[in-house]
Coordinates of C-alpha atoms and ligand atoms in Angstrom, one line a residue:
M1 CA 145.0 75.0 100.8
D2 CA 143.2 78.1 101.9
V3 CA 140.5 77.0 104.4
E4 CA 137.9 79.2 102.8
I5 CA 138.4 77.8 99.4
L6 CA 138.3 74.3 100.8
A7 CA 135.0 75.1 102.5
K8 CA 133.7 76.6 99.3
K9 CA 134.5 73.7 97.0
Y10 CA 132.9 71.1 99.3
A11 CA 129.9 73.3 100.0
L12 CA 129.4 73.6 96.2
Q13 CA 129.8 69.9 95.7
N14 CA 127.4 69.1 98.5
A15 CA 124.9 71.6 97.2
I16 CA 125.0 70.3 93.7
Q17 CA 124.4 66.8 95.0
H18 CA 121.5 67.9 97.1
N19 CA 119.3 70.0 94.9
G20 CA 121.2 73.2 95.5
K21 CA 121.2 73.0 99.3
A22 CA 124.4 72.2 101.1
S23 CA 124.6 71.1 104.8
A24 CA 127.4 72.6 106.9
K25 CA 127.9 69.4 108.8
A26 CA 128.5 67.4 105.7
V27 CA 130.9 70.0 104.4
I28 CA 132.9 70.0 107.7
G29 CA 133.2 66.2 107.5
K30 CA 134.7 66.4 104.0
M31 CA 137.1 69.2 105.1
V32 CA 138.4 67.3 108.1
A33 CA 138.8 64.2 106.1
E34 CA 141.1 66.1 103.7
E35 CA 142.9 68.3 106.3
S36 CA 142.9 66.5 109.7
Y37 CA 144.6 69.5 111.5
L38 CA 141.3 71.4 111.1
K39 CA 139.9 69.2 113.9
E40 CA 141.8 71.3 116.4
R41 CA 140.2 74.5 115.1
I42 CA 136.7 73.2 114.7
K43 CA 134.9 76.1 116.3
E44 CA 136.6 78.6 114.1
V45 CA 136.1 76.4 111.0
W46 CA 132.4 75.9 111.9
N47 CA 131.7 79.6 111.8
L48 CA 133.4 80.0 108.5
V49 CA 131.6 77.0 107.0
V50 CA 128.2 78.3 108.1
K51 CA 128.9 81.5 106.3
V52 CA 130.2 79.8 103.1
V53 CA 127.2 77.4 103.0
E54 CA 124.8 80.3 103.4
E55 CA 126.5 82.0 100.4
V56 CA 126.5 78.9 98.3
N57 CA 122.9 78.1 99.1
S58 CA 121.8 81.5 97.9
L59 CA 123.1 80.7 94.4
S60 CA 121.1 78.8 91.7
L61 CA 122.1 75.3 90.8
A62 CA 123.5 76.5 87.5
E63 CA 125.6 79.1 89.2
Q64 CA 126.8 76.6 91.7
K65 CA 127.9 74.2 88.9
E66 CA 129.6 77.1 87.1
L67 CA 131.5 78.1 90.2
L68 CA 132.6 74.6 91.1
E69 CA 133.7 74.1 87.5
E70 CA 136.0 77.1 88.0
I71 CA 137.5 76.3 91.4
A72 CA 137.5 72.4 91.5
P73 CA 136.4 70.8 88.3
E74 CA 137.6 67.4 89.5
L75 CA 134.7 67.3 91.9
L76 CA 132.2 67.8 89.1
A77 CA 133.9 65.4 86.9
K78 CA 133.6 62.7 89.6
K79 CA 129.8 63.1 89.4
K80 CA 129.8 62.9 85.6
G81 CA 132.0 59.8 85.9
E82 CA 128.9 58.0 87.3
K83 CA 128.0 57.7 83.7
K84 CA 124.7 59.4 83.3
S85 CA 124.0 58.4 79.8
K86 CA 121.6 60.9 78.2
L87 CA 119.1 60.1 75.5
P88 CA 119.2 62.3 72.4
P89 CA 116.5 64.9 72.0
L90 CA 113.3 63.8 70.4
P91 CA 112.3 65.3 67.0
D92 CA 109.4 67.8 67.1
A93 CA 109.2 67.7 70.8
E94 CA 108.0 70.6 73.0
R95 CA 108.4 70.8 76.7
G96 CA 105.2 69.9 78.5
K97 CA 103.6 68.4 75.4
V98 CA 105.4 65.1 74.9
V99 CA 103.3 62.0 75.6
T100 CA 104.8 58.5 75.5
R101 CA 103.3 55.1 76.3
F102 CA 104.4 51.6 77.2
P103 CA 102.0 49.0 75.8
P104 CA 102.7 45.6 77.3
E105 CA 100.4 42.6 76.6
P106 CA 99.3 41.1 79.9
N107 CA 100.4 37.6 79.0
G108 CA 103.5 37.1 81.1
Y109 CA 106.1 38.7 83.4
L110 CA 108.2 41.6 82.1
H111 CA 111.7 41.0 81.0
I112 CA 114.7 43.2 80.4
G113 CA 113.5 43.9 76.8
H114 CA 110.3 45.4 78.2
A115 CA 112.5 47.4 80.7
K116 CA 114.3 48.9 77.8
A117 CA 111.1 50.1 76.2
A118 CA 109.5 51.2 79.4
I119 CA 112.6 53.1 80.7
I120 CA 113.0 54.9 77.4
D121 CA 109.4 55.8 77.2
Y122 CA 109.3 57.0 80.8
E123 CA 112.6 58.9 80.6
Y124 CA 111.5 60.8 77.5
A125 CA 108.3 61.8 79.2
R126 CA 110.3 63.1 82.2
M127 CA 112.9 64.8 80.0
Y128 CA 110.2 66.9 78.4
D129 CA 107.9 67.3 81.5
G130 CA 105.4 65.3 79.5
K131 CA 103.0 62.4 80.3
F132 CA 103.7 58.7 80.4
I133 CA 100.8 56.3 79.8
L134 CA 100.7 52.6 80.7
R135 CA 98.4 50.9 78.3
F136 CA 97.6 47.2 78.6
D137 CA 97.4 45.9 75.0
D138 CA 95.0 43.2 75.9
T139 CA 93.4 42.3 72.6
N140 CA 94.3 38.6 72.4
P141 CA 91.7 37.1 74.8
E142 CA 93.2 33.7 74.4
N143 CA 96.6 34.8 75.8
E144 CA 95.8 37.4 78.4
D145 CA 95.6 36.5 82.1
I146 CA 94.1 38.7 84.8
V147 CA 97.1 38.2 87.1
F148 CA 99.5 39.8 84.7
Y149 CA 98.0 43.3 84.8
E150 CA 99.0 43.6 88.4
E151 CA 102.2 41.5 88.1
Q152 CA 103.4 43.8 85.3
R153 CA 102.5 46.9 87.3
K154 CA 104.7 45.5 90.1
D155 CA 107.6 44.8 87.7
L156 CA 107.4 48.5 86.5
R157 CA 107.2 49.8 90.1
W158 CA 110.2 47.8 91.0
L159 CA 112.1 49.6 88.2
G160 CA 111.0 52.9 89.7
I161 CA 108.7 53.7 86.9
E162 CA 105.5 55.7 87.6
W163 CA 102.8 56.5 85.1
D164 CA 100.4 59.4 84.8
K165 CA 97.6 57.4 83.2
E166 CA 96.7 53.8 82.8
Y167 CA 94.1 52.1 80.7
N168 CA 93.3 48.9 78.8
T169 CA 93.0 48.7 75.0
S170 CA 90.1 46.3 75.5
D171 CA 88.1 49.0 77.2
N172 CA 87.9 50.8 73.8
L173 CA 86.5 48.1 71.6
K174 CA 83.3 50.0 71.0
K175 CA 85.2 52.9 69.6
H176 CA 87.3 50.5 67.4
Y177 CA 84.1 49.1 66.0
E178 CA 82.9 52.6 65.1
L179 CA 86.1 53.3 63.3
A180 CA 85.9 49.9 61.5
L181 CA 82.4 50.9 60.3
Q182 CA 83.7 54.2 59.1
L183 CA 86.4 52.4 57.0
I184 CA 83.7 50.1 55.6
N185 CA 81.4 53.0 54.7
Q186 CA 84.3 54.8 53.0
G187 CA 85.1 51.7 51.0
D188 CA 88.5 51.4 52.7
A189 CA 87.9 48.0 54.4
Y190 CA 86.2 44.8 53.4
V191 CA 85.2 41.5 54.9
C192 CA 87.2 38.7 53.5
T193 CA 85.8 35.2 53.8
C194 CA 88.6 33.3 52.0
K195 CA 90.3 30.5 53.8
P196 CA 93.3 31.6 55.9
R197 CA 95.6 29.5 53.6
E198 CA 94.3 31.2 50.5
I199 CA 94.7 34.6 52.0
K200 CA 98.3 33.9 52.8
E201 CA 99.1 32.5 49.3
R202 CA 97.4 35.4 47.5
R203 CA 99.2 37.9 49.7
L204 CA 102.5 36.3 48.7
R205 CA 101.6 36.4 45.1
G206 CA 100.2 39.9 45.3
E207 CA 96.8 38.9 44.0
E208 CA 93.4 40.3 44.9
C209 CA 90.5 38.1 45.8
S210 CA 86.8 38.5 44.9
C211 CA 85.9 39.6 48.4
R212 CA 87.6 42.9 47.7
K213 CA 84.8 43.8 45.2
R214 CA 82.0 43.4 47.8
S215 CA 79.6 46.3 48.0
K216 CA 79.5 48.4 51.1
E217 CA 76.1 47.0 52.1
E218 CA 77.4 43.5 51.8
N219 CA 80.4 44.4 53.9
R220 CA 78.2 46.0 56.6
E221 CA 76.0 42.9 56.7
L222 CA 79.0 40.6 57.0
W223 CA 80.6 42.8 59.6
K224 CA 77.5 42.5 61.6
E225 CA 77.5 38.8 61.2
M226 CA 81.1 38.6 62.3
H227 CA 79.8 39.7 65.7
N228 CA 77.2 37.0 65.8
E229 CA 77.2 33.7 63.8
I230 CA 80.3 33.5 61.6
P231 CA 82.7 31.0 63.3
P232 CA 86.3 31.9 64.1
G233 CA 88.4 31.8 61.0
G234 CA 85.3 32.3 58.8
A235 CA 85.9 36.0 58.1
I236 CA 88.2 38.9 58.8
L237 CA 88.0 42.6 58.2
R238 CA 90.8 43.8 55.9
L239 CA 92.2 47.2 55.1
K240 CA 92.0 48.0 51.4
G241 CA 95.7 48.6 50.9
D242 CA 97.6 47.6 47.7
M243 CA 97.9 44.0 46.9
R244 CA 100.8 44.7 44.5
S245 CA 102.8 46.8 47.0
Q246 CA 106.5 46.0 47.3
N247 CA 105.8 46.2 51.1
T248 CA 103.9 42.9 51.8
A249 CA 102.6 44.5 55.0
M250 CA 100.5 46.8 52.8
R251 CA 98.8 43.9 51.0
D252 CA 95.4 44.4 52.6
P253 CA 96.4 43.7 56.2
T254 CA 93.9 42.2 58.7
L255 CA 92.3 44.7 61.0
F256 CA 89.9 42.5 62.9
R257 CA 89.4 38.8 63.5
I258 CA 87.0 36.5 65.4
V259 CA 88.2 35.1 68.6
E260 CA 85.9 33.1 70.8
A261 CA 87.6 33.1 74.2
E262 CA 86.7 34.5 77.6
H263 CA 88.6 37.8 78.1
P264 CA 89.9 38.4 81.6
I265 CA 88.3 41.8 81.9
Q266 CA 85.6 42.0 79.1
G267 CA 84.4 38.4 79.6
D268 CA 82.4 37.2 76.6
K269 CA 81.2 40.7 75.6
Y270 CA 83.1 40.6 72.4
R271 CA 84.1 38.1 69.8
V272 CA 85.7 40.4 67.2
W273 CA 89.1 41.6 68.1
P274 CA 91.4 44.2 66.5
T275 CA 94.9 43.2 65.3
Y276 CA 98.1 44.9 66.4
D277 CA 98.1 47.0 63.2
F278 CA 94.7 48.4 64.0
A279 CA 94.8 48.7 67.8
G280 CA 98.4 50.0 68.0
A281 CA 97.9 52.9 65.5
V282 CA 94.4 53.9 66.7
E283 CA 95.3 53.8 70.4
D284 CA 98.5 55.8 70.0
S285 CA 96.5 58.4 68.1
L286 CA 93.4 58.6 70.3
S287 CA 95.2 58.6 73.6
G288 CA 97.3 61.6 72.5
V289 CA 100.7 59.9 72.3
T290 CA 103.1 62.1 70.5
H291 CA 106.2 59.9 70.3
P292 CA 105.4 56.2 70.3
F293 CA 108.4 53.8 70.2
R294 CA 108.3 50.5 68.5
T295 CA 111.0 47.9 67.9
K296 CA 112.7 47.9 64.6
E297 CA 111.0 44.5 63.6
Y298 CA 107.8 46.5 62.9
E299 CA 109.5 48.8 60.4
L300 CA 107.6 47.4 57.5
R301 CA 104.3 47.9 59.3
D302 CA 104.9 51.6 59.7
E303 CA 103.4 52.2 56.3
V304 CA 100.2 50.5 57.4
Y305 CA 100.2 52.6 60.6
F306 CA 100.2 55.9 58.8
Y307 CA 98.0 54.8 55.9
L308 CA 95.3 53.6 58.4
L309 CA 95.4 56.8 60.4
E310 CA 95.2 58.8 57.1
K311 CA 92.1 56.9 56.1
L312 CA 90.5 57.4 59.5
K313 CA 91.5 61.1 59.5
L314 CA 93.2 60.6 62.9
R315 CA 96.2 62.5 64.2
K316 CA 99.5 60.9 63.2
P317 CA 102.0 60.6 66.0
H318 CA 105.8 60.8 65.4
L319 CA 106.6 57.1 65.3
M320 CA 110.0 56.3 66.8
E321 CA 112.1 53.2 66.6
F322 CA 114.8 51.3 68.5
S323 CA 116.3 47.9 68.2
R324 CA 114.9 44.9 69.9
L325 CA 117.2 43.9 72.8
S326 CA 118.8 40.5 72.4
I327 CA 121.3 39.1 74.9
E328 CA 123.6 36.3 73.9
G329 CA 122.4 32.9 75.3
M330 CA 119.4 34.4 77.0
P331 CA 115.7 34.3 75.9
V332 CA 114.6 38.0 75.9
S333 CA 111.0 37.2 74.8
K334 CA 107.9 35.9 76.5
R335 CA 107.4 33.6 73.5
L336 CA 110.7 31.9 74.3
I337 CA 110.5 32.0 78.1
K338 CA 107.0 30.4 78.3
P339 CA 108.0 27.0 76.8
L340 CA 111.1 26.9 79.0
I341 CA 108.9 27.1 82.1
E342 CA 106.3 24.7 80.7
E343 CA 109.0 22.1 79.8
G344 CA 110.6 22.5 83.2
K345 CA 113.9 23.6 81.8
V346 CA 113.8 26.5 84.2
K347 CA 112.1 26.6 87.6
G348 CA 109.7 29.4 87.0
Y349 CA 109.4 32.9 85.8
D350 CA 111.8 34.1 88.5
D351 CA 114.5 31.5 87.7
V352 CA 117.9 33.2 88.1
R353 CA 118.9 32.3 84.6
L354 CA 116.1 34.2 83.0
P355 CA 116.2 37.8 81.9
T356 CA 112.8 38.4 83.5
L357 CA 112.9 41.3 85.9
R358 CA 112.0 38.9 88.7
G359 CA 114.8 36.6 87.7
L360 CA 117.3 39.5 87.5
K361 CA 116.2 40.8 90.8
R362 CA 116.6 37.4 92.5
R363 CA 120.0 37.1 90.9
G364 CA 121.2 40.3 92.5
I365 CA 121.0 42.6 89.5
L366 CA 120.1 46.1 90.8
K367 CA 117.4 48.1 89.1
E368 CA 119.7 51.0 88.8
A369 CA 122.1 48.7 86.8
I370 CA 119.2 47.9 84.4
R371 CA 118.4 51.5 84.0
Q372 CA 122.0 52.5 83.4
F373 CA 122.4 49.7 80.9
V374 CA 119.3 50.6 79.0
L375 CA 120.3 54.3 78.8
S376 CA 123.8 53.3 77.7
Q377 CA 122.3 51.4 74.8
G378 CA 120.1 54.3 74.0
I379 CA 117.8 54.3 71.0
S380 CA 120.2 53.1 68.4
K381 CA 118.6 51.0 65.7
S382 CA 121.5 48.7 65.1
E383 CA 120.5 45.1 65.9
G384 CA 123.6 44.1 67.8
V385 CA 123.4 41.2 70.3
V386 CA 124.8 42.3 73.6
T387 CA 126.4 40.0 76.2
F388 CA 125.2 39.7 79.7
D389 CA 128.6 40.8 81.1
Q390 CA 127.9 44.3 80.0
I391 CA 125.1 44.4 82.5
E392 CA 127.3 42.7 85.1
A393 CA 130.0 45.3 84.6
I394 CA 127.6 48.1 85.5
N395 CA 126.1 46.1 88.4
R396 CA 129.6 45.5 89.8
K397 CA 130.4 49.2 89.9
L398 CA 127.2 49.9 91.7
L399 CA 127.6 47.0 94.2
D400 CA 131.3 47.5 94.9
P401 CA 130.9 50.4 97.4
I402 CA 127.9 48.9 99.2
A403 CA 128.7 45.2 99.4
K404 CA 130.1 44.0 102.8
R405 CA 133.1 41.8 102.5
F406 CA 133.1 38.2 103.9
F407 CA 135.1 35.0 103.5
F408 CA 133.6 32.0 101.7
V409 CA 135.8 28.9 101.2
P410 CA 134.6 26.7 98.3
N411 CA 135.4 23.0 98.7
P412 CA 137.1 23.4 102.1
I413 CA 140.3 21.7 103.1
K414 CA 141.4 21.7 106.7
L415 CA 144.6 23.7 107.6
I416 CA 146.1 23.1 111.1
V417 CA 148.5 25.7 112.5
K418 CA 149.6 24.1 115.8
D419 CA 151.5 27.2 117.1
A420 CA 149.0 29.8 115.9
P421 CA 148.4 32.6 118.4
S422 CA 144.8 33.2 119.2
V423 CA 143.7 36.4 117.6
E424 CA 140.6 38.4 118.5
K425 CA 140.0 41.6 116.5
E426 CA 137.6 43.7 114.5
L427 CA 137.9 43.9 110.7
R428 CA 136.3 46.5 108.4
L429 CA 133.4 45.2 106.4
H430 CA 134.6 47.3 103.5
P431 CA 138.2 48.4 102.7
T432 CA 137.3 52.0 102.0
E433 CA 133.6 52.6 102.7
D434 CA 132.2 53.1 106.2
L435 CA 130.1 49.9 106.4
G436 CA 131.0 48.9 109.9
Y437 CA 133.0 46.1 111.4
K438 CA 132.9 42.4 112.0
K439 CA 134.5 40.5 114.9
I440 CA 136.8 37.5 114.4
K441 CA 138.4 35.1 116.8
T442 CA 140.8 32.5 115.6
G443 CA 142.3 29.3 117.0
K444 CA 144.5 26.7 115.5
I445 CA 142.1 25.2 112.9
F446 CA 141.3 26.9 109.6
Y447 CA 139.7 25.9 106.3
I448 CA 141.0 27.1 103.0
S449 CA 139.7 26.3 99.5
K450 CA 140.7 23.2 97.7
S451 CA 142.0 25.2 94.8
D452 CA 144.2 27.3 97.0
A453 CA 145.4 24.2 98.8
S454 CA 146.3 22.5 95.6
N455 CA 148.6 25.4 94.7
L456 CA 150.6 25.2 97.9
R457 CA 154.1 23.9 98.1
E458 CA 155.8 22.6 101.2
G459 CA 158.0 25.3 102.7
E460 CA 156.1 28.1 101.1
T461 CA 154.8 31.0 103.2
I462 CA 151.3 32.4 102.5
R463 CA 149.2 35.0 104.3
L464 CA 145.8 34.2 105.7
K465 CA 144.2 37.4 104.6
D466 CA 143.8 40.1 107.3
L467 CA 145.3 37.7 109.9
F468 CA 148.9 36.4 109.8
N469 CA 151.4 34.4 107.8
V470 CA 151.7 30.6 107.7
T471 CA 154.5 28.5 106.4
V472 CA 153.3 25.3 104.8
E473 CA 154.8 22.2 106.4
K474 CA 152.9 19.2 105.2
I475 CA 150.3 18.7 102.5
G476 CA 148.1 15.7 102.6
K477 CA 144.3 15.2 103.0
E478 CA 144.8 18.1 105.4
V479 CA 147.4 20.9 105.4
E480 CA 149.7 21.5 108.3
G481 CA 151.5 24.8 108.8
R482 CA 153.5 26.9 111.2
F483 CA 152.9 30.4 112.4
A484 CA 155.2 32.8 110.4
G485 CA 154.6 36.3 111.8
M486 CA 152.1 39.1 111.6
E487 CA 153.9 41.3 109.2
V488 CA 152.3 42.0 105.8
K489 CA 154.6 41.1 103.0
A490 CA 153.8 41.8 99.4
E491 CA 155.4 38.6 98.1
Y492 CA 153.1 36.3 100.2
E493 CA 150.0 35.2 98.4
K494 CA 146.9 36.2 100.4
I495 CA 144.1 33.6 100.7
Q496 CA 140.7 33.6 102.4
W497 CA 139.9 31.3 105.2
V498 CA 137.3 30.4 107.8
T499 CA 137.6 29.1 111.3
E500 CA 135.7 26.3 113.0
D501 CA 133.0 29.0 113.6
H502 CA 131.4 28.7 110.2
F503 CA 128.3 27.7 108.4
P504 CA 128.1 25.2 105.5
M505 CA 126.8 27.2 102.6
I506 CA 125.5 26.4 99.1
I507 CA 126.0 29.0 96.4
I508 CA 124.0 28.6 93.2
K509 CA 125.8 29.8 90.1
P510 CA 123.7 30.6 87.0
D511 CA 125.3 30.3 83.5
L512 CA 123.9 31.1 80.1
L513 CA 120.7 29.1 79.3
F514 CA 121.8 28.6 75.7
K515 CA 125.2 27.8 74.4
G516 CA 125.9 27.5 70.7
G517 CA 122.1 27.8 70.2
K518 CA 121.4 24.7 72.4
Y519 CA 119.9 24.5 75.9
N520 CA 122.8 24.4 78.3
E521 CA 122.2 21.4 80.6
E522 CA 124.8 22.8 83.0
S523 CA 123.3 26.2 83.3
L524 CA 122.8 25.9 87.0
K525 CA 125.7 24.8 89.2
E526 CA 125.9 24.4 92.9
I527 CA 129.1 25.3 94.8
G528 CA 129.4 24.0 98.3
G529 CA 131.7 25.5 100.9
F530 CA 132.0 27.2 104.3
V531 CA 131.1 30.8 105.1
E532 CA 132.3 32.7 108.1
R533 CA 129.7 32.9 110.9
N534 CA 129.7 36.7 110.6
I535 CA 127.4 36.3 107.6
E536 CA 124.6 36.4 110.2
I537 CA 124.9 40.1 110.4
V538 CA 123.5 40.7 106.9
K539 CA 119.9 40.7 105.8
E540 CA 118.3 38.1 103.6
G541 CA 118.3 39.6 100.1
E542 CA 121.5 41.6 100.6
V543 CA 124.4 41.2 98.2
V544 CA 127.8 40.8 99.7
Q545 CA 131.2 40.2 98.3
M546 CA 132.9 36.9 99.1
E547 CA 136.5 37.9 98.8
R548 CA 138.4 36.3 95.9
F549 CA 135.2 34.5 94.9
G550 CA 132.6 37.0 93.7
F551 CA 129.5 38.9 94.7
V552 CA 126.8 36.7 96.2
K553 CA 123.2 37.5 97.0
I554 CA 122.2 36.0 100.3
E555 CA 118.9 34.3 99.6
R556 CA 118.5 32.6 102.9
L557 CA 120.3 32.7 106.3
G558 CA 120.2 30.1 109.1
D559 CA 122.3 27.1 109.8
R560 CA 122.8 26.4 106.1
P561 CA 122.8 29.7 104.2
L562 CA 121.9 29.7 100.6
G563 CA 123.4 32.2 98.1
I564 CA 123.2 33.1 94.5
Y565 CA 126.4 33.9 92.6
V566 CA 125.9 37.4 91.1
H567 CA 129.2 37.8 89.2
R568 CA 132.9 38.2 89.8
Ligands
ATP601 P1 107.6 39.1 73.7 O1 108.2 38.3 72.6 O2 108.4 39.2 74.9 O3 106.1 38.7 73.9 P2 106.3 41.4 72.7 O4 106.8 42.6 71.9 O5 105.2 40.6 72.1 O6 107.5 40.6 73.1 P3 104.7 43.0 74.5 O7 104.2 42.8 75.8 O8 103.8 43.2 73.4 O9 105.8 41.9 74.1 O10 105.7 44.3 74.5 C1 105.5 45.5 75.0 C2 106.5 46.5 74.6 O11 107.8 46.1 74.9 C3 106.5 46.7 73.1 O12 106.4 48.0 72.8 C4 107.8 46.1 72.6 O13 108.3 46.9 71.6 C5 108.7 46.2 73.8 N1 109.6 45.0 73.8 C6 109.3 43.7 74.0 N2 110.4 43.0 73.9 C7 111.4 43.8 73.7 C8 112.9 43.6 73.5 N3 113.4 42.4 73.5 N4 113.6 44.7 73.3 C9 113.0 46.0 73.2 N5 111.7 46.2 73.4 C10 110.9 45.1 73.6
MG602 MG1 103.4 41.6 71.6

């Protein structure tokens, strides 16, 4: 290939990958890797590359892409192959004017379902140069806990999400009360003092109760009393909807109820709290959100949302919907996760079997995998249940080029090769990526896995991977073999091994928490084995690939390393 074209295509690729600015050094590296003879002409090549890089850098990013598409489209395609799923455009959206929000309730750690919502909200704000609001929907004083405001922020930061504004719904209760009074004064809301059971039954039957006929003065009086002496459950404020509506959500939904519990931020300042119907709609509108997303389960409540804003004469956002994320065999809901922790069925919120962000992180799932998974799902409304292996497949692709390779031998069996030559050499930590080297030194004693040992036949020749061949001589409690040459032969099965220089290691393997709808008693298994001593060179928290075994997150090093099985 013409050297100038070669320089040009790598300069363009490098520029596109780095915001329009290529580096001559990087370009030369690529060129020499493709055409090694260039090494001998490096000075001449350098001058050429500097010139080409200068030209390329003077182009706009769009021009660079166009040019690369022309001369070497395969280099562009490679970048696309990284699967950048794109969200579809938002309706009625204007650049610079889109406002989205993520409204978690501070009553637990965030899970992958929250990640879906947060990532979509955040990505749309970015896509339109808009604003993204973090709003703590903390209007159930019995459920909220002060620690979760910060813990949820940490979870979001881990995902790489940043917000332009943050506030608590509970800070706006005064405003909510004003709006409630406005509804009462308009005759659009009334205090209902029926028993909760009666309210439920009438709602089902589509029947009005006598409270609906209360005068405005009476409602104002009772509303005042709700803040003082009426006991919890004694009265609620209801929207005057339509008790005969086909949509049961419209049958005079509750707007406020009495809760007597200390709120983590507001203390005992308030005892009348808004419902989700009220707070959700009002906050979206008042805070300027243009495109609020809700999960499809709230579909029936959309009518309430708009009706309420209409009555309050407040701006109506463009309500959006996506499906609630469910993963087969996993509890993607705080309501389901909490009891599992309380009953001791999992070890805590960061148990590796849970789809909490803490659990996934501990398990070795990369945040980028979560992001790509969420974007690949997009904002479809179809309520399909996904399987966890879809997330694993994305994670595997991301880990493969960065995970160092090691040998781990589960259930080890001794292999003695009496005439083995002593070998001392360096092996690559990755077959294709430049991740460095590890040193090995072998003797006559090896350990191989029980499952490999049980497949051996006497007289058969196998290859100890990256080392040499061994012919099996005797199989008993231990295996004996004979050195059978260094040459790599395709027909020899390659197996992993460790020497006497190893650590005993436990690898914890999580499985689905629920199988066939029932709690899976065997959802956490321990696999014991030997790992090569070289494992010392990694950092705690790093994910490595144990060859022919799977990816393993190194949770703890030391004399007895502990790992977590990530996936195959
Ligand atoms: P949970 O059952 O986990 O308590 P929630 O909806 O009550 O769910 P919130 O803290 O109120 O939890 O949720 C905050 C936001 O996250 C909401 O906008 C909700 O739509 C979204 N969300 C929660 N769970 C999921 C999920 N499984 N899939 C998609 N979005 C979700
Ligand atoms: Mg909720």
